Tab-separated table of C-alpha atoms in Angstrom:
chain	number	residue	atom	x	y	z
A	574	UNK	CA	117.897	112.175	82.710
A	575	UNK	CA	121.501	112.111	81.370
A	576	UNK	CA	122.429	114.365	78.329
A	577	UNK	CA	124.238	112.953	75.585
A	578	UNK	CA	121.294	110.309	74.118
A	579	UNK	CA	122.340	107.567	71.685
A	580	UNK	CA	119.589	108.346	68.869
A	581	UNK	CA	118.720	104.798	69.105
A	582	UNK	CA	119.633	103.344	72.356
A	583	UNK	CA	118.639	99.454	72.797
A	584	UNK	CA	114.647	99.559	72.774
A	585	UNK	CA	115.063	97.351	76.077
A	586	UNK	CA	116.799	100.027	77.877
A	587	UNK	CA	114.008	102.631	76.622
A	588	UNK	CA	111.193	100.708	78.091
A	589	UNK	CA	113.508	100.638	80.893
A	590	UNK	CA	113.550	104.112	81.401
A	591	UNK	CA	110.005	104.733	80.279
A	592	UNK	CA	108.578	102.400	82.783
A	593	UNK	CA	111.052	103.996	85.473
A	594	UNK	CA	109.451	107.803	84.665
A	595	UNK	CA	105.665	106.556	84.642
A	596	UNK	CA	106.621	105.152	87.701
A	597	UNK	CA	108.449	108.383	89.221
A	598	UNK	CA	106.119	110.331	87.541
A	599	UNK	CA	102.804	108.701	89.793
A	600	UNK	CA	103.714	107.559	92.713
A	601	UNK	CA	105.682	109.327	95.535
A	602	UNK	CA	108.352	107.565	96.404
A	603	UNK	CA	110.213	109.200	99.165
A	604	UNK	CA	108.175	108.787	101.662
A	605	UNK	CA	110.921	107.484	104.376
A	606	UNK	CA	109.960	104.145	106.767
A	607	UNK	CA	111.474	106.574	109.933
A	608	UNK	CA	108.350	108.367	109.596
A	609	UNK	CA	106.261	105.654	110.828
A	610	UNK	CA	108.637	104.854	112.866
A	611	UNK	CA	107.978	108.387	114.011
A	612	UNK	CA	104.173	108.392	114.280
A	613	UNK	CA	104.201	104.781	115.962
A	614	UNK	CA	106.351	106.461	118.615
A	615	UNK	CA	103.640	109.381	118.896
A	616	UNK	CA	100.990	106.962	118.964
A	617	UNK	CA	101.841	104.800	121.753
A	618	UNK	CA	102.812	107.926	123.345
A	619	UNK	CA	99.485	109.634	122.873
A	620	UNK	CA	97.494	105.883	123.969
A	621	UNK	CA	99.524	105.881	127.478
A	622	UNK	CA	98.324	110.020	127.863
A	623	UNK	CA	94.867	108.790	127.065
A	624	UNK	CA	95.034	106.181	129.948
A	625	UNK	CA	97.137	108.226	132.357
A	626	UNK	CA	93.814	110.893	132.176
A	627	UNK	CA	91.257	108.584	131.664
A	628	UNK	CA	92.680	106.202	135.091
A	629	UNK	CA	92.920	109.711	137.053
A	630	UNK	CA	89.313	110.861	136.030
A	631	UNK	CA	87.550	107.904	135.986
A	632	UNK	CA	87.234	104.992	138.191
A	633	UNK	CA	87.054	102.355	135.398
A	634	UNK	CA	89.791	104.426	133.540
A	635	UNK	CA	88.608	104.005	129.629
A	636	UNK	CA	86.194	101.549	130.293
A	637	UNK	CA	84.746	103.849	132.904
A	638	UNK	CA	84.546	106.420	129.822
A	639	UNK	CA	82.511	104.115	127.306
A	640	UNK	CA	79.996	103.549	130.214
A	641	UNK	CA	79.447	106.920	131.117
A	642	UNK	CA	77.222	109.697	130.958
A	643	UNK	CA	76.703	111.287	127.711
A	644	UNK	CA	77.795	114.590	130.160
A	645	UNK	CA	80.888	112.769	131.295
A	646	UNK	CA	81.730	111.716	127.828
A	647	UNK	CA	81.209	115.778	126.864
A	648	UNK	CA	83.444	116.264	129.449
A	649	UNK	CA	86.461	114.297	128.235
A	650	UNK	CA	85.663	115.766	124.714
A	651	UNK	CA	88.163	118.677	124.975
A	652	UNK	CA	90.815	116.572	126.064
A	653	UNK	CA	90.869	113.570	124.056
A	654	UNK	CA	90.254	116.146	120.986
A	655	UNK	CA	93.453	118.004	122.214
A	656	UNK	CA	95.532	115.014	122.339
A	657	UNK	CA	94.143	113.730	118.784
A	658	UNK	CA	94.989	116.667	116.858
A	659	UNK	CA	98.297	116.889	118.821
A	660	UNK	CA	99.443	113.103	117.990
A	661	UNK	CA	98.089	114.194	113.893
A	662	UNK	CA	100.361	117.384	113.979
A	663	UNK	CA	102.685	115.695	115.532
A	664	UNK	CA	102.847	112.393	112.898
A	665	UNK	CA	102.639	115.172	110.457
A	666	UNK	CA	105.728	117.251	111.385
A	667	UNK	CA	107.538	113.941	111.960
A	668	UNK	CA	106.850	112.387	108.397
A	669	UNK	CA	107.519	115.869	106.965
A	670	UNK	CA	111.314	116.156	108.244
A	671	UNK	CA	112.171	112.061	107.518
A	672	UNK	CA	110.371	112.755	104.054
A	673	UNK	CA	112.145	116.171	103.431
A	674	UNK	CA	115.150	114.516	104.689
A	675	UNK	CA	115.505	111.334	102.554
A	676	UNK	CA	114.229	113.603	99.352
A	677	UNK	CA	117.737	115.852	100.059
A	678	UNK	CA	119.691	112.560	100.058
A	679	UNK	CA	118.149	111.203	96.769
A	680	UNK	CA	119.100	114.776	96.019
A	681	UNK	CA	115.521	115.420	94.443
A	682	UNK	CA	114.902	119.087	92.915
A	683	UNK	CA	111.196	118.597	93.733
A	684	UNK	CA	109.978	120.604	96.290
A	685	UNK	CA	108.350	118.250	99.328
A	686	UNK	CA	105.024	120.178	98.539
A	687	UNK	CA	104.292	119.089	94.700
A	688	UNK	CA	101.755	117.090	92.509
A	689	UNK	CA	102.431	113.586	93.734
A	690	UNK	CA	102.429	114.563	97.471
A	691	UNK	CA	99.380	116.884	97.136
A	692	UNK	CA	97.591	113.841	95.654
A	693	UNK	CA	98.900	111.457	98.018
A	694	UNK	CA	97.795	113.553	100.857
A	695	UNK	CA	94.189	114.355	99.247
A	696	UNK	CA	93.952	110.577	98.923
A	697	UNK	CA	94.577	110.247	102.612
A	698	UNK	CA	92.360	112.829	104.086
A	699	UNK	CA	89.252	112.630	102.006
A	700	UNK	CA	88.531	109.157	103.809
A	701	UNK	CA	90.453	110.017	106.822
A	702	UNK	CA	88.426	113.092	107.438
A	703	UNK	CA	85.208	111.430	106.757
A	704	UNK	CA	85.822	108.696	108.716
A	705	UNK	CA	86.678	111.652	112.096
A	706	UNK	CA	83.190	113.094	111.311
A	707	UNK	CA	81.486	109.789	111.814
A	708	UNK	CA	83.363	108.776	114.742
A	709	UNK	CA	82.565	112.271	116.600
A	710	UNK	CA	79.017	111.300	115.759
A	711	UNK	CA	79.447	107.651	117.762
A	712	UNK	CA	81.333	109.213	120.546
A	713	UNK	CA	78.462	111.774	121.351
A	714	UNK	CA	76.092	109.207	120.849
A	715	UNK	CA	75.818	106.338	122.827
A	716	UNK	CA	78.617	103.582	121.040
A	717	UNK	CA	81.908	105.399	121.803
A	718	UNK	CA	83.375	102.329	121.836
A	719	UNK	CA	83.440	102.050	118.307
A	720	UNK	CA	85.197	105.097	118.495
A	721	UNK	CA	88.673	103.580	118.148
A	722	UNK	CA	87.538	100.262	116.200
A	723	UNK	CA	86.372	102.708	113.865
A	724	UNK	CA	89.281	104.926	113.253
A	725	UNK	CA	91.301	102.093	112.671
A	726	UNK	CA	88.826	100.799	109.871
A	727	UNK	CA	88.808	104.552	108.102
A	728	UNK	CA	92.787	104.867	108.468
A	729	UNK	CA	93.291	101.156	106.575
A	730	UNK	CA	90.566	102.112	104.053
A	731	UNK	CA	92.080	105.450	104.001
A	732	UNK	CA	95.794	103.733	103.355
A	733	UNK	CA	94.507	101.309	100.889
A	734	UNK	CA	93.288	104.318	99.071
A	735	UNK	CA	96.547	106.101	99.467
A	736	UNK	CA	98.631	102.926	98.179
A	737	UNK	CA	98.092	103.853	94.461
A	738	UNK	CA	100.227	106.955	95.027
A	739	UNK	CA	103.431	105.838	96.888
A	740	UNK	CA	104.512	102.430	97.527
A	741	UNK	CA	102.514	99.415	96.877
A	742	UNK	CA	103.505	98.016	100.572
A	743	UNK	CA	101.600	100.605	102.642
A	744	UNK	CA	98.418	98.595	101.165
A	745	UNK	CA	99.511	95.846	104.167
A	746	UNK	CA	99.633	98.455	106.434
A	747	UNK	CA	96.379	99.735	105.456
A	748	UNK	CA	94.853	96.278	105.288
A	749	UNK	CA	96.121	95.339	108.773
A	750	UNK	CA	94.733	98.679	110.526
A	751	UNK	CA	91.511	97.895	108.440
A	752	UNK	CA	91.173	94.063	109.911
A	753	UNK	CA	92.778	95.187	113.381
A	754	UNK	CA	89.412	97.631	113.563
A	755	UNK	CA	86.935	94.849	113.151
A	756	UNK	CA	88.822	92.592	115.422
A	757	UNK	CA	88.717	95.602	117.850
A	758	UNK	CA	84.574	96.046	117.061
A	759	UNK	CA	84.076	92.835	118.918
A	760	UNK	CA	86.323	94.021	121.922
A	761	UNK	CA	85.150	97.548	122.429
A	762	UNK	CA	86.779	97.542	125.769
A	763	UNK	CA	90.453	96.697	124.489
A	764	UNK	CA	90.131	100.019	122.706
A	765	UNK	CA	93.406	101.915	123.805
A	766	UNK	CA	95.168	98.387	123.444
A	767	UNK	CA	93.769	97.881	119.607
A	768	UNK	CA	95.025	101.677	119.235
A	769	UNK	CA	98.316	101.147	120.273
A	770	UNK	CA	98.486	97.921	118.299
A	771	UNK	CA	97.405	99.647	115.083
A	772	UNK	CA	98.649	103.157	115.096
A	773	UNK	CA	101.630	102.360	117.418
A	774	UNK	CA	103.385	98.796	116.843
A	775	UNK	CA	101.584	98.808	113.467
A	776	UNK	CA	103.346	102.166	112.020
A	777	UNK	CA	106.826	100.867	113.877
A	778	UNK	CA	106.567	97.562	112.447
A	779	UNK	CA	105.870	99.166	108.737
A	780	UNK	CA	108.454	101.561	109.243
A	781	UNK	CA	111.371	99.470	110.177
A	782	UNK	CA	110.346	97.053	107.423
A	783	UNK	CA	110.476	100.020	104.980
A	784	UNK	CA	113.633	101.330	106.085
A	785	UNK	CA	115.426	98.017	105.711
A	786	UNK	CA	114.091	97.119	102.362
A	787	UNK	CA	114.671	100.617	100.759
A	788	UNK	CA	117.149	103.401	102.793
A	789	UNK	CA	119.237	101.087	104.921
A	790	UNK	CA	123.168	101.789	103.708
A	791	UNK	CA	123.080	98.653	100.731
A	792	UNK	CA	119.511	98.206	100.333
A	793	UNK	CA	118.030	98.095	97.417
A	794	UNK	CA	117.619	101.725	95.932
A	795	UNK	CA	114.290	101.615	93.750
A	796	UNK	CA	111.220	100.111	94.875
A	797	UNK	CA	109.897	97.360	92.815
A	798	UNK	CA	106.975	98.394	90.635
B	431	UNK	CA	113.813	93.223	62.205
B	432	UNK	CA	115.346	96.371	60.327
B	433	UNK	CA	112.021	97.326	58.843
B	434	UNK	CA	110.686	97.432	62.467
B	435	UNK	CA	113.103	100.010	63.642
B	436	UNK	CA	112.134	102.151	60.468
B	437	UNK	CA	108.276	101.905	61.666
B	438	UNK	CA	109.553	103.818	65.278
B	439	UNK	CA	107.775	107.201	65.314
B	440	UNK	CA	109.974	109.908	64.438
B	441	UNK	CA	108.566	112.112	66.842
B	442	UNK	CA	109.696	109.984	69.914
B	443	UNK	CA	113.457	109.407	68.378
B	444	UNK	CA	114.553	111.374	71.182
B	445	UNK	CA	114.877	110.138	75.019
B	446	UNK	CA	113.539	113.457	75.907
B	447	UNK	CA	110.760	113.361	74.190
B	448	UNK	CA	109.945	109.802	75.213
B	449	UNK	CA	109.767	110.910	78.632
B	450	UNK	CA	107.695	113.989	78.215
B	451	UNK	CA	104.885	111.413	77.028
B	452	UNK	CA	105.928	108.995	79.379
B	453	UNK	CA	104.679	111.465	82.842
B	454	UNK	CA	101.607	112.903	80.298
B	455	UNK	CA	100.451	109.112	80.202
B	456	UNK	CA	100.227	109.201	84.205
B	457	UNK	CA	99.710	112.649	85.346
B	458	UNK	CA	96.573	114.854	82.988
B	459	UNK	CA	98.213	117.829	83.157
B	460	UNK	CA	101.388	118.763	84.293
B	461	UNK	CA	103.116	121.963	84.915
B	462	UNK	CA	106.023	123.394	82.949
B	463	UNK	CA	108.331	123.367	86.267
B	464	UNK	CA	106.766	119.998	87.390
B	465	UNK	CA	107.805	117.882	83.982
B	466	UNK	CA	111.522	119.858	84.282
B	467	UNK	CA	111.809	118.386	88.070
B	468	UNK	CA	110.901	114.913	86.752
B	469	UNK	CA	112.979	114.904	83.689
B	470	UNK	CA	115.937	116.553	85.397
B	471	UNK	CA	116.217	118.895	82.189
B	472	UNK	CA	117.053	122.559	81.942
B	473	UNK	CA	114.572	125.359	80.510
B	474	UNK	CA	115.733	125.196	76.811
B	475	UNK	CA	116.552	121.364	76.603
B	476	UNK	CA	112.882	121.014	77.057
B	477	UNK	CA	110.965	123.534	75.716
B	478	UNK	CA	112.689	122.680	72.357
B	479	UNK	CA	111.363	119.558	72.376
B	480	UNK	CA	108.151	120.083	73.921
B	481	UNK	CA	107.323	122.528	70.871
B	482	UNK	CA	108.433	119.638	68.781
B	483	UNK	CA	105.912	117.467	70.364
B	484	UNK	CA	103.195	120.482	69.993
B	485	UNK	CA	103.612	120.333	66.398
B	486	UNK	CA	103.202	116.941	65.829
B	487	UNK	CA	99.881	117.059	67.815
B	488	UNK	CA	100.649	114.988	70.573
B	489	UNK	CA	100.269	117.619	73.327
B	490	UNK	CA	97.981	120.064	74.337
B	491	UNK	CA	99.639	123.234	75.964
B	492	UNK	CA	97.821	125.980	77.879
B	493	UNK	CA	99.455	129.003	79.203
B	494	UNK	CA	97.508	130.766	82.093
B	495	UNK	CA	98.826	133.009	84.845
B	496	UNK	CA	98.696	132.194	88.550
B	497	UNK	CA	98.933	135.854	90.071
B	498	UNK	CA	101.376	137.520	88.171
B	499	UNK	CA	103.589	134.405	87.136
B	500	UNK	CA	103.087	132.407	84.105
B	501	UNK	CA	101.967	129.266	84.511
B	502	UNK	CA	102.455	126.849	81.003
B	503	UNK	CA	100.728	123.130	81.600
B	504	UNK	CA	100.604	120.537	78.800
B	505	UNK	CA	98.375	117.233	78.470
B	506	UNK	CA	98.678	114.838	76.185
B	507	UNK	CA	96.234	114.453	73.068
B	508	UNK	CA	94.225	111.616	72.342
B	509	UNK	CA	96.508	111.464	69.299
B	510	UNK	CA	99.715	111.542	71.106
B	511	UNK	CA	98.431	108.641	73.840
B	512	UNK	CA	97.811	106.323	70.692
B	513	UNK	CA	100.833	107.162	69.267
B	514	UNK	CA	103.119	106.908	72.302
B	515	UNK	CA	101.110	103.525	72.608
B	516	UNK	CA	102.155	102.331	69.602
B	517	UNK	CA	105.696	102.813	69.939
B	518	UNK	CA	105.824	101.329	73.317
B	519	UNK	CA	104.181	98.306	71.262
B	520	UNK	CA	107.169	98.420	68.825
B	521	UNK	CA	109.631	98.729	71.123
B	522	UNK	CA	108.435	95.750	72.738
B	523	UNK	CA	108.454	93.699	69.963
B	524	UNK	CA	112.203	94.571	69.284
B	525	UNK	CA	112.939	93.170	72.303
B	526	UNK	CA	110.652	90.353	72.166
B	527	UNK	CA	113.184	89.538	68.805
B	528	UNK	CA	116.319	90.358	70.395
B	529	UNK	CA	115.398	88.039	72.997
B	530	UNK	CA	114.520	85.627	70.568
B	531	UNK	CA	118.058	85.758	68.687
B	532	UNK	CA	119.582	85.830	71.669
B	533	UNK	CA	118.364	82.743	73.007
């Protein structure tokens, strides 16, 4: 906010600014569109490690993996929990420096770590984290090939609840992930091809979308509310 | 339309002001720092009229210490939301008008 107020500026251009600060005020906004750029990236990254082990260990490479033993499955557990929390931390530190770093340009005071974010992220992991537990419990039991169908389902329903905190467009993200894991429930063995659809193309195709609409040089520079 | 602009709240006749209520209408509670950030104001500018809002009722503050640094949030009151309502209401019928005269 500018010093020097007219007393009575034109009551249009005080809505104005009201609606601007409720809107800066609850939703996070700098999320930047090269972050899921980023975590695409790491996700089609992370679904062509999956295959590269699961072809070398197994015959039937993933499909080999849904038929197995519940011992083989135990077997793969280490790995494929490995790689998961690698591609998370590594999504993670990715958003974090294209966040950080578009926040310096809009030359924000707020630290990266504040209300909005803290609530954005809670709004995130509450499903997200849920929605792990629950596929750990199919994957040990006898329908991991829901595993994947169903973290794409938890992500989109975790996104959709994530959308009232930052930009209204990550609801299509989240919807898409959500309808890409049902489509993927009737194709169990297209699992690491639904993953890479969702979590890979999907984040990349968000992203660029994102970037061109709001941090491009000349585009727009506030989202629409 | 001149009586109108004489029924604006007094208390909100400032842009400052206005936007203190404006982030207590989204956010519960929100930190002394926090609303400073989001306003882009300095220490004084708004604790002067943050007390001004405090008087009138339309804020709740509570001042608690996180370790050994003080730690002031402030919430809106049921009082202030209505009133902060109600001039949003006016407001928008001055420009309802305005758009009316001009065409």
């Amino acid at each position: 906010m500018k010093p020097a107020p007219p007393a009575f500026a034109d009551p249009l251009a005080q809505l104005t600014e009201i609606r601007a600060i409720m809107e800066r005020s609850s939703r996070f906004l700098s999320l930047s569109g090269l972050s899921g750029v980023g975590a695409g990236l790491v996700a089609l990254a992370g679904a062509a490690a999956a295959h590269l082990y699961l072809q070398s260990h197994y015959p039937a490479g993933y499909v080999g993996l849904l038929d197995g033993s519940r011992a083989e499955r135990l077997a793969a557990l280490p790995f494929l929990l490995l790689l998961a929390s690698s591609m998370a931390g590594a999504a993670v530190l990715v958003a974090w420096y294209f966040t950080r770093r578009r926040m310096q340009q809009q030359g924000s005071t707020q630290p990266l770590w504040n209300s909005l974010t803290r609530r954005l992220l809670v709004a995130l992991a509450l499903p997200l984290g849920v929605g792990g537990l629950f596929c750990l419990r199919l994957y040990l039991g006898a329908d991991a090939g829901l595993v994947v169908p169903g973290l794409l389902v938890f992500y989109g329903l975790a996104l959709l609840n994530a959308s009232k905190y930052t930009f209204t467009e990550i609801r299509w993200l989240g919807l898409t992930q959500t309808v890409l894991g049902l489509v993927a429930m009737l194709n169990p063995a297209g699992g690491l091809v639904f993953f890479g659809l969702g979590f890979g193309l999907g984040h990349i195709g968000y992203g660029l979308l994102m970037y061109a609409r709001y941090e491009r040089p000349g585009a727009a520079a506030a989202p629409a509310a | 339309m001149k009586h109108l602009i004489h029924t604006l709240n007094k208390a909100f006749d400032h842009r400052v002001r206005l936007g203190v209520m404006a982030v207590l209408m989204t956010t519960e509670t929100v930190s002394f720092n926090d609303l400073k950030d989001i306003l882009g104001l300095t220490d004084g500018n708004l604790a002067s009229h943050v007390a001004a809002l405090e008087r009138a009722d339309y804020l709740l503050v509570s001042k608690q210490f996180i370790g050994k640094k003080p730690n002031t949030t402030y919430a809106a009151t049921a009082a202030g939301r209505a009133a902060f309502r109600a001039h949003l209401a006016t407001l928008e019928q001055l420009t309802a008008d305005s758009n009316g005269l001009n065409g």
